[in-house]
CSV table of C-alpha atoms and ligand atoms in Angstrom, one decimal:
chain,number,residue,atom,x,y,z
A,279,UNK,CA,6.6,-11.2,-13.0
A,280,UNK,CA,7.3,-7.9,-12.0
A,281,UNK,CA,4.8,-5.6,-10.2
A,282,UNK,CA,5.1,-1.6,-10.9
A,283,UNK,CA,4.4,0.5,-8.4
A,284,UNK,CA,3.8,3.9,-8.0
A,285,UNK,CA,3.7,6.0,-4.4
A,286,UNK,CA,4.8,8.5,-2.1
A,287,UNK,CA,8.2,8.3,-0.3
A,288,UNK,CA,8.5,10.1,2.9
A,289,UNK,CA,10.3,11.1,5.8
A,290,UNK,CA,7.8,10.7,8.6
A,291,UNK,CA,7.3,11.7,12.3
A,292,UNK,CA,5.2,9.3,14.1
A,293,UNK,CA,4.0,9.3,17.7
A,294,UNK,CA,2.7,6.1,19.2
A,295,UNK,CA,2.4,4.8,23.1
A,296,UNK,CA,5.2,2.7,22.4
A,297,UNK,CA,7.4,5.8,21.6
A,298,UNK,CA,8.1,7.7,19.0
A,299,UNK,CA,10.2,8.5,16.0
A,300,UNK,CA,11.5,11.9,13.7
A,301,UNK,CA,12.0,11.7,10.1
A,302,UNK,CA,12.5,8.1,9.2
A,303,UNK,CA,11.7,6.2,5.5
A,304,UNK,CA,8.1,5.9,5.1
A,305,UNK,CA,5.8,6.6,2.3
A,306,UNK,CA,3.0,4.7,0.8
A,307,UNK,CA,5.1,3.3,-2.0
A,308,UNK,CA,8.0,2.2,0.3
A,309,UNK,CA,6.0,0.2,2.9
A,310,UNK,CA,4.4,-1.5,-0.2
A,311,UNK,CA,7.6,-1.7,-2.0
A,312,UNK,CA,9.4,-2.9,1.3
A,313,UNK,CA,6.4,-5.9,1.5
A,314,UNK,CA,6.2,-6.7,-1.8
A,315,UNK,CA,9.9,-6.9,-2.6
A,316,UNK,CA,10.1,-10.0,-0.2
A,317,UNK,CA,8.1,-12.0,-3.6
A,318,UNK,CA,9.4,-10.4,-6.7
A,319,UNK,CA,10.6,-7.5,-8.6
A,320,UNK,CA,9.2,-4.2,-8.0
A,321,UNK,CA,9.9,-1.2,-10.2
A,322,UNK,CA,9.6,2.1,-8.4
A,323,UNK,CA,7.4,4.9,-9.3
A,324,UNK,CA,8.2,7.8,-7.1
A,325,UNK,CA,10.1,10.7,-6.0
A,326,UNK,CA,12.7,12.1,-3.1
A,327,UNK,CA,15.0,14.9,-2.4
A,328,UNK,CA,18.5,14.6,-1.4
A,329,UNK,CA,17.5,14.1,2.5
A,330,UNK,CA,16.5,10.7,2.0
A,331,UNK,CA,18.7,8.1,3.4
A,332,UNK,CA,20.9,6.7,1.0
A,333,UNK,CA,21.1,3.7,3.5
A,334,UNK,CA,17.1,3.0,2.4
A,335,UNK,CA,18.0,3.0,-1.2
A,336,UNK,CA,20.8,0.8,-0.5
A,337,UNK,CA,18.3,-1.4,1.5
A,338,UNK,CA,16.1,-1.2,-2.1
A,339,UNK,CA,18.7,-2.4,-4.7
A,340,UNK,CA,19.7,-5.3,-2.1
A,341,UNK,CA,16.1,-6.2,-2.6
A,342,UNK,CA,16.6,-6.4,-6.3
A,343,UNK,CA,14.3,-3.4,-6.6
A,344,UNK,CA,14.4,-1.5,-9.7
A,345,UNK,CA,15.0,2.1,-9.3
A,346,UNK,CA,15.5,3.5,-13.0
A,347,UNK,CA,11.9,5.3,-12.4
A,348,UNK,CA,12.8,7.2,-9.0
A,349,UNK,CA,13.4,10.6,-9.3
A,350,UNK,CA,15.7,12.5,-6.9
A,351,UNK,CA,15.8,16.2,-6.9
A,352,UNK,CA,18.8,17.8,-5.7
A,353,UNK,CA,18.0,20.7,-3.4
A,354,UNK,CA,15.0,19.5,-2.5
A,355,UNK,CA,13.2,18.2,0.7
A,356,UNK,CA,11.7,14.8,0.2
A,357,UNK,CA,7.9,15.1,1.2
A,358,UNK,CA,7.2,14.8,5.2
A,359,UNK,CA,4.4,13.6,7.5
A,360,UNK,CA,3.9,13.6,10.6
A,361,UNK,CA,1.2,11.6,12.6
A,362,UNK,CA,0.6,11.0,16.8
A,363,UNK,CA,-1.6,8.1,17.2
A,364,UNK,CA,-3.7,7.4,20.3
A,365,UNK,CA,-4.1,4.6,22.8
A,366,UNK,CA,-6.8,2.7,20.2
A,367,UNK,CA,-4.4,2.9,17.0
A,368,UNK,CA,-7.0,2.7,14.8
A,369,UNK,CA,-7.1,6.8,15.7
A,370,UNK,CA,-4.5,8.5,13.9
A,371,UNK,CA,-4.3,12.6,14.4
A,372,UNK,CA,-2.0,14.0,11.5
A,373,UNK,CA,0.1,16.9,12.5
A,374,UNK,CA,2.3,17.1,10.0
A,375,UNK,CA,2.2,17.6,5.8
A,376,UNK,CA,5.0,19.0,3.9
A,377,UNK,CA,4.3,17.9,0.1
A,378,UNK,CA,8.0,19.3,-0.9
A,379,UNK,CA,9.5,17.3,-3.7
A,380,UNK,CA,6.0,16.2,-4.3
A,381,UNK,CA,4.4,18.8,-5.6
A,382,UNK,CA,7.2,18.5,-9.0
A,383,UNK,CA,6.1,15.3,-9.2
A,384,UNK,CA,5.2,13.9,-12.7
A,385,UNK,CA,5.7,10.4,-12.8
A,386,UNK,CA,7.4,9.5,-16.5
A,387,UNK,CA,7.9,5.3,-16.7
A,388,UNK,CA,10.6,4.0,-19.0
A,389,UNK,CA,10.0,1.4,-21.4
A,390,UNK,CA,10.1,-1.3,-18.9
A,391,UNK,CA,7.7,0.2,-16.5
A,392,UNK,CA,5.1,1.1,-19.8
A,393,UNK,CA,5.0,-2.7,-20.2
A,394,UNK,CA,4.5,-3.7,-16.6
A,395,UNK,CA,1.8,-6.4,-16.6
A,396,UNK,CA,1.1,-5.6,-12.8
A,397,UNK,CA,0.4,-2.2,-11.2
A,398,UNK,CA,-0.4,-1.1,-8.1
A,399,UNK,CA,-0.9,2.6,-7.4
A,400,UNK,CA,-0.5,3.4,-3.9
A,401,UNK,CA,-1.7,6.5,-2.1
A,402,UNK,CA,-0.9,9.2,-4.4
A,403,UNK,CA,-3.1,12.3,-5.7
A,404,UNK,CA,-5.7,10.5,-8.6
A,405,UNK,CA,-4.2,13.0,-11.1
A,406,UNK,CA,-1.1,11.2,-10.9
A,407,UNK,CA,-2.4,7.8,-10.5
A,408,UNK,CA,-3.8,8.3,-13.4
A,409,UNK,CA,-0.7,9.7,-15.3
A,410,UNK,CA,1.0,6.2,-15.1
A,411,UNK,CA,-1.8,4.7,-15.7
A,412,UNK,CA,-2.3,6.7,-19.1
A,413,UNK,CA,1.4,5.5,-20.1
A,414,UNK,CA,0.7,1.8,-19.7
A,415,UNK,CA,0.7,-0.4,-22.5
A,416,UNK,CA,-1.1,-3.3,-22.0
A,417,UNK,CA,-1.6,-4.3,-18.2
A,418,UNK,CA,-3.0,-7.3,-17.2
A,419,UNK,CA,-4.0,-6.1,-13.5
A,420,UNK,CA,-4.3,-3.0,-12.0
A,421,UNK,CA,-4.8,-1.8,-8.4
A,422,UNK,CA,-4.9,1.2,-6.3
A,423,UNK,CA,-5.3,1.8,-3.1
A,424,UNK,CA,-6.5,5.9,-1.9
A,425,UNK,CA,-7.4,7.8,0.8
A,426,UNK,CA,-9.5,10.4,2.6
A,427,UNK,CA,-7.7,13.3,1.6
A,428,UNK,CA,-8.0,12.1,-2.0
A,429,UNK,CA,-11.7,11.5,-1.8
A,430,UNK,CA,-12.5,14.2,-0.6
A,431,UNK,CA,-10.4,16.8,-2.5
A,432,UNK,CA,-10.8,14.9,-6.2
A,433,UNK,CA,-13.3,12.9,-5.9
A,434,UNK,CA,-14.0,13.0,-9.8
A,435,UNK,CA,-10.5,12.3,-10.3
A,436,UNK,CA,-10.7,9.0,-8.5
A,437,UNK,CA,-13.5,7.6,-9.8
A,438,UNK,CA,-11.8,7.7,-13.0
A,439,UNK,CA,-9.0,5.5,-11.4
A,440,UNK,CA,-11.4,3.1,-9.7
A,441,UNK,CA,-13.0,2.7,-13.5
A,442,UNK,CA,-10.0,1.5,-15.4
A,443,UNK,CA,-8.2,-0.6,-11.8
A,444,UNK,CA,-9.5,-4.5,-11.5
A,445,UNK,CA,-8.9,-4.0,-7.8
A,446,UNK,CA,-9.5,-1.3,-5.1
A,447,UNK,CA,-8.0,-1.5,-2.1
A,448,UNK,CA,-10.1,0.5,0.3
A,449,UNK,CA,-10.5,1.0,4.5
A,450,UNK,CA,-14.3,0.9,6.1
A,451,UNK,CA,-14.3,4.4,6.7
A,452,UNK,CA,-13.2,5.5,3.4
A,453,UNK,CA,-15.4,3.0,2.0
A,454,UNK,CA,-18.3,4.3,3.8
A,455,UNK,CA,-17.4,8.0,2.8
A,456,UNK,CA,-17.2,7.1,-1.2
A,457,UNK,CA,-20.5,5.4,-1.1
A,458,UNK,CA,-22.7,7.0,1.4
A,459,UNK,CA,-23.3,3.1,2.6
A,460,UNK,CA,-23.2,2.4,6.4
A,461,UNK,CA,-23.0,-1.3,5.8
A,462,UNK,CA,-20.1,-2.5,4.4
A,463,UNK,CA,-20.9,-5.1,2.3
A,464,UNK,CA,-23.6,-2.5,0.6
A,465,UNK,CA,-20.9,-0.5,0.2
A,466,UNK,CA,-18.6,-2.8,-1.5
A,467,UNK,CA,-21.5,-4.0,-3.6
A,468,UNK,CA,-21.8,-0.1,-4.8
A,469,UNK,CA,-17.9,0.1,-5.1
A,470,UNK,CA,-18.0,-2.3,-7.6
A,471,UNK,CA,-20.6,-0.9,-9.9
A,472,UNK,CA,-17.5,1.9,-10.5
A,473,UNK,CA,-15.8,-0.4,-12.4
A,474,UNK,CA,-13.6,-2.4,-10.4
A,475,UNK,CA,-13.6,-6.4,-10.2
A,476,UNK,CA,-12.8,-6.8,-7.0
A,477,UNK,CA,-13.2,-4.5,-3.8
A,478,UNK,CA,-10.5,-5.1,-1.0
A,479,UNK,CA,-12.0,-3.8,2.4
A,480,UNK,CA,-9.5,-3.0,4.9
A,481,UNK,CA,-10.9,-3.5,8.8
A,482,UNK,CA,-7.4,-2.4,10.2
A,483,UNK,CA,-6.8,-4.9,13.4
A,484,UNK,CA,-10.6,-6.6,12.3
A,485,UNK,CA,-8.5,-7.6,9.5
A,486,UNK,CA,-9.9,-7.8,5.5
A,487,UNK,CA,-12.9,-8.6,3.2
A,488,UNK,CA,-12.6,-9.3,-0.2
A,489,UNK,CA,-16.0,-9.3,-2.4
A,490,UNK,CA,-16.5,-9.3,-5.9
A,491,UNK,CA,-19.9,-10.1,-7.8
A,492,UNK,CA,-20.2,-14.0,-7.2
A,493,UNK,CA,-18.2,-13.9,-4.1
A,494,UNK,CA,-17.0,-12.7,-0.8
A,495,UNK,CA,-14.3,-13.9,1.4
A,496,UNK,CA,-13.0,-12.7,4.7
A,497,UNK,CA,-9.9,-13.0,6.5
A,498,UNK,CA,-9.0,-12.2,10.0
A,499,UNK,CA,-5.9,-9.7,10.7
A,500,UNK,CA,-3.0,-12.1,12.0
A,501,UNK,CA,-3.5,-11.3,16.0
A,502,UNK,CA,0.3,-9.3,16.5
A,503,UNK,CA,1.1,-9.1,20.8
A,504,UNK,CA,2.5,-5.7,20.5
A,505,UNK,CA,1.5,-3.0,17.8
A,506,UNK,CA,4.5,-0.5,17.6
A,507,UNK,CA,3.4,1.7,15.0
A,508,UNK,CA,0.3,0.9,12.4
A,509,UNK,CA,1.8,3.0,10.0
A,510,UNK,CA,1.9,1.9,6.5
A,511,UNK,CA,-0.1,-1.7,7.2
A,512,UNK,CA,-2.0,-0.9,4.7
A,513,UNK,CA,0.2,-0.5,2.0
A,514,UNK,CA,2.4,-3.2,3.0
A,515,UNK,CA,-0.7,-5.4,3.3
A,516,UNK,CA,-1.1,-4.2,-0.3
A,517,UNK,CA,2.5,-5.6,-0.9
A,518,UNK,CA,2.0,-8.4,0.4
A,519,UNK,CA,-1.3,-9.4,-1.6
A,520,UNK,CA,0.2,-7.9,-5.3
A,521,UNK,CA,4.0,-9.1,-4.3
A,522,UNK,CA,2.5,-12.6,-4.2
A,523,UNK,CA,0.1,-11.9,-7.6
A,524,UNK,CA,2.6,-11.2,-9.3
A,525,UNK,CA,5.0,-14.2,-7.9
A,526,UNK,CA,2.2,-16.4,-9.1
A,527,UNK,CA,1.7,-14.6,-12.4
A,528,UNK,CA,-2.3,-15.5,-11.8
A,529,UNK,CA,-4.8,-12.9,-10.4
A,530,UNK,CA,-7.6,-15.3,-10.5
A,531,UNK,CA,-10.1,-15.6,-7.7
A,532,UNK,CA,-8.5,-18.5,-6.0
A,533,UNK,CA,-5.1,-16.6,-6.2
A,534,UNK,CA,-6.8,-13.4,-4.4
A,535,UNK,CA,-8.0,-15.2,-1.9
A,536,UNK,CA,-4.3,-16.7,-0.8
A,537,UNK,CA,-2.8,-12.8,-2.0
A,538,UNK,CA,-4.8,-11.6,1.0
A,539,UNK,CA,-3.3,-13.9,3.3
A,540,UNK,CA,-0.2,-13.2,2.8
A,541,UNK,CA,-1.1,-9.4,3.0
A,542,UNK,CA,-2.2,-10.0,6.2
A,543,UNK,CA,0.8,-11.5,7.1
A,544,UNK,CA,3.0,-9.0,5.8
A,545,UNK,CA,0.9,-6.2,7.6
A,546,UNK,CA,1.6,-7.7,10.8
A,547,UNK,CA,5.2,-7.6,10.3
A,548,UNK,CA,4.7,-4.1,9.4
A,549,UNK,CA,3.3,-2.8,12.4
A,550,UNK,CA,5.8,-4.8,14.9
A,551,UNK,CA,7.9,-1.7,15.0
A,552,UNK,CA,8.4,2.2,13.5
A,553,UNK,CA,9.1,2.7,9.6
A,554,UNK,CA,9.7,-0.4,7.3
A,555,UNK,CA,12.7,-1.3,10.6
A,556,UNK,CA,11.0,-4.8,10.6
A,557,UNK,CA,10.2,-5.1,6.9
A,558,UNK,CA,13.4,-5.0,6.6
A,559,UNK,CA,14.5,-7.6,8.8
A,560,UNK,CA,12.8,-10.3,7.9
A,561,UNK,CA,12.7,-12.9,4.6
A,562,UNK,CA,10.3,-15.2,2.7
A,563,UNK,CA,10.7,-17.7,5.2
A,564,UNK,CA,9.3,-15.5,7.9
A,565,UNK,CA,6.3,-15.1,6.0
A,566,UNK,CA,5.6,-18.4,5.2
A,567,UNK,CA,6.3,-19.4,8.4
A,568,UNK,CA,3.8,-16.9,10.0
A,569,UNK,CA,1.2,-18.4,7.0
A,570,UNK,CA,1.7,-21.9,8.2
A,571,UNK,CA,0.7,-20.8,12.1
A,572,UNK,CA,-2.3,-18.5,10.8
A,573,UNK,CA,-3.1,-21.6,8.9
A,574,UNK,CA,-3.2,-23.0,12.2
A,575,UNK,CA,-5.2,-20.5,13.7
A,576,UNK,CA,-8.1,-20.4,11.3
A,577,UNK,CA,-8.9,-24.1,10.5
A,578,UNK,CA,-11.0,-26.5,12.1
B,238,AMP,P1,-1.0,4.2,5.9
B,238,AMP,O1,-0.7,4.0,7.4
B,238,AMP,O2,-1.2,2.9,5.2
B,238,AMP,O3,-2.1,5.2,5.7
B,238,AMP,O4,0.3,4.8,5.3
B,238,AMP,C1,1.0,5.9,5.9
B,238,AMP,C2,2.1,6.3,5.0
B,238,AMP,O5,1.6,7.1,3.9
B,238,AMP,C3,3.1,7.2,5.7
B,238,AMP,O6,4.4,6.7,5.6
B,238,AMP,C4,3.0,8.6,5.0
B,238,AMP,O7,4.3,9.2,4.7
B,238,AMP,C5,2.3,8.3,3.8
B,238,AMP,N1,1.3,9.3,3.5
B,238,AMP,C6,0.7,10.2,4.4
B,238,AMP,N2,-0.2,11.0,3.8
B,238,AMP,C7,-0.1,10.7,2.5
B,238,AMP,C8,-0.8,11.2,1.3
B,238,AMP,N3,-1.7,12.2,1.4
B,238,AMP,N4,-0.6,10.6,0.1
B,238,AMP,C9,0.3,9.6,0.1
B,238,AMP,N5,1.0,9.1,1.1
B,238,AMP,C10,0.8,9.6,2.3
């Protein structure tokens, strides 16, 4: 089953004590696409300017991704970030934010993407999140993921896209921020009286929780030796947990619970070196082999 997706694509500038980078592919809907690509077909929501590498697209189509919903503006400067992190990466200082192309944006989905059983809509202003989701016909799961920026500058628009997703992908902080809650179990318990069915906290390098009413299930971060850039682990954790949903064609409980595995594992791919470099690299087999030692790692 195919998963649509919907996201920024960026050029990004990203500072870390590992070293640092100027204008590579980044972009909430790439790192997810780049994760969730690895288990099935994604169809693209997004949209770039004729600066982005034509390398990256490359990379996408060899990844069977489907691109018929990408727009590309000639003339135009694909949307830019910039961010320096410090020593503890979970501290990120922006220092860069050029929306560009973005701010044309008006995402329009072709038949194919209308009938998309599986959506994810990755960090992307809640007017347009809910645009696609507006055009849907008849999905069986949605998700979205959001942040700060978002919650803070429509926070009425968002709550309308937490209302009509079955999941929410969320970090503690921004968690903590929609709900007022210090606790974060409180807080997903108030998350999911918005509408949701499931709440998916993100812990960064503490790794992930996933409640719902009747349950709650926790899963460490896979422990990586050397974090080169954090950038975009949660979206390609979010790739890794709906690329597998959809592989499975099942988004019951029992499913989630194995979908945030593998987003875990994907995430720590992610963050082994700048942009999607490593996303890129690796297969299915790396994945699963990393599954079978963080199987190891977690039962006794
Ligand atoms: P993450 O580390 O998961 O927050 O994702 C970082 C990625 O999101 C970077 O590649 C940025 O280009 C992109 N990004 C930064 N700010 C925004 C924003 N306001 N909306 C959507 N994507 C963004």
């Amino acid at each position: 089953m195919a998963v649509l997706a919907a996201g920024t694509l960026a050029l990004d500038d990203v500072v870390t004590d590992e070293g640092s980078v100027s204008g590579v592919p980044g972009g909430s809907a790439l790192y997810f696409t780049a994760a969730a690509s690895l288990f099935t077909v994604v169809r693209l929501v997004g949209i770039i300017g004729d600066d982005f590498p034509r390398e990256e697209l490359d990379f996408l189509r060899e990844r069977s991704v489907n691109l018929d919903n990408l727009t590309q503006l000639q003339g135009e400067k694909t949307f830019r970030w910039g961010a320096r992190y410090e020593t503890d990466m979970n501290i990120r200082r922006p220092f860069r934010r050029e929306l560009n192309v973005s701010e044309h944006f008006d995402p329009i989905l072709d038949d194919a993407g209308r009938n998309a059983d599986i959506v994810f809509l990755a960090n992307l202003e809640p007017a347009h999140q809910l645009r696609v989701l507006d055009q849907m016909t008849a999905p069986r799961f949605r998700a979205l993921d959001t942040m700060e920026c978002y919650i803070r500058d429509d926070p009425d628009g968002l709550k309308k896209v937490i209302e009509r997703c079955e999941l929410l992908f969320v970090n503690d902080s921004e968690a903590r921020i929609i709900t007022g809650e210090v606790n974060l179990l409180k807080a997903a318990r108030k998350l999911l009286g918005m509408g949701p069915r499931y709440v998916l906290l993100k812990k960064g390098d503490h790794g992930s929780m996933l409640v719902a009413p009747d349950f709650t299930f926790a899963a460490p971060a896979y422990p990586v030796e050397t974090v080169v850039d954090p950038t975009g682990a949660g979206d390609s954790f979010a790739g890794g947990v709906m690329g597998y949903l959809a592989r499975e064609e099942s988004c019951g409980p029992d499913d989630l619970k194995k979908a945030v595995v593998y987003g875990s594992v994907a995430a720590s791919f992610c963050v082994e070196d700048f942009s999607i470099r490593k996303l890129k690299k690796i297969t299915l087999a790396d994945i699963e082999a990393r599954m079978a030692l963080f199987r190891s790692m977690t039962t006794w």
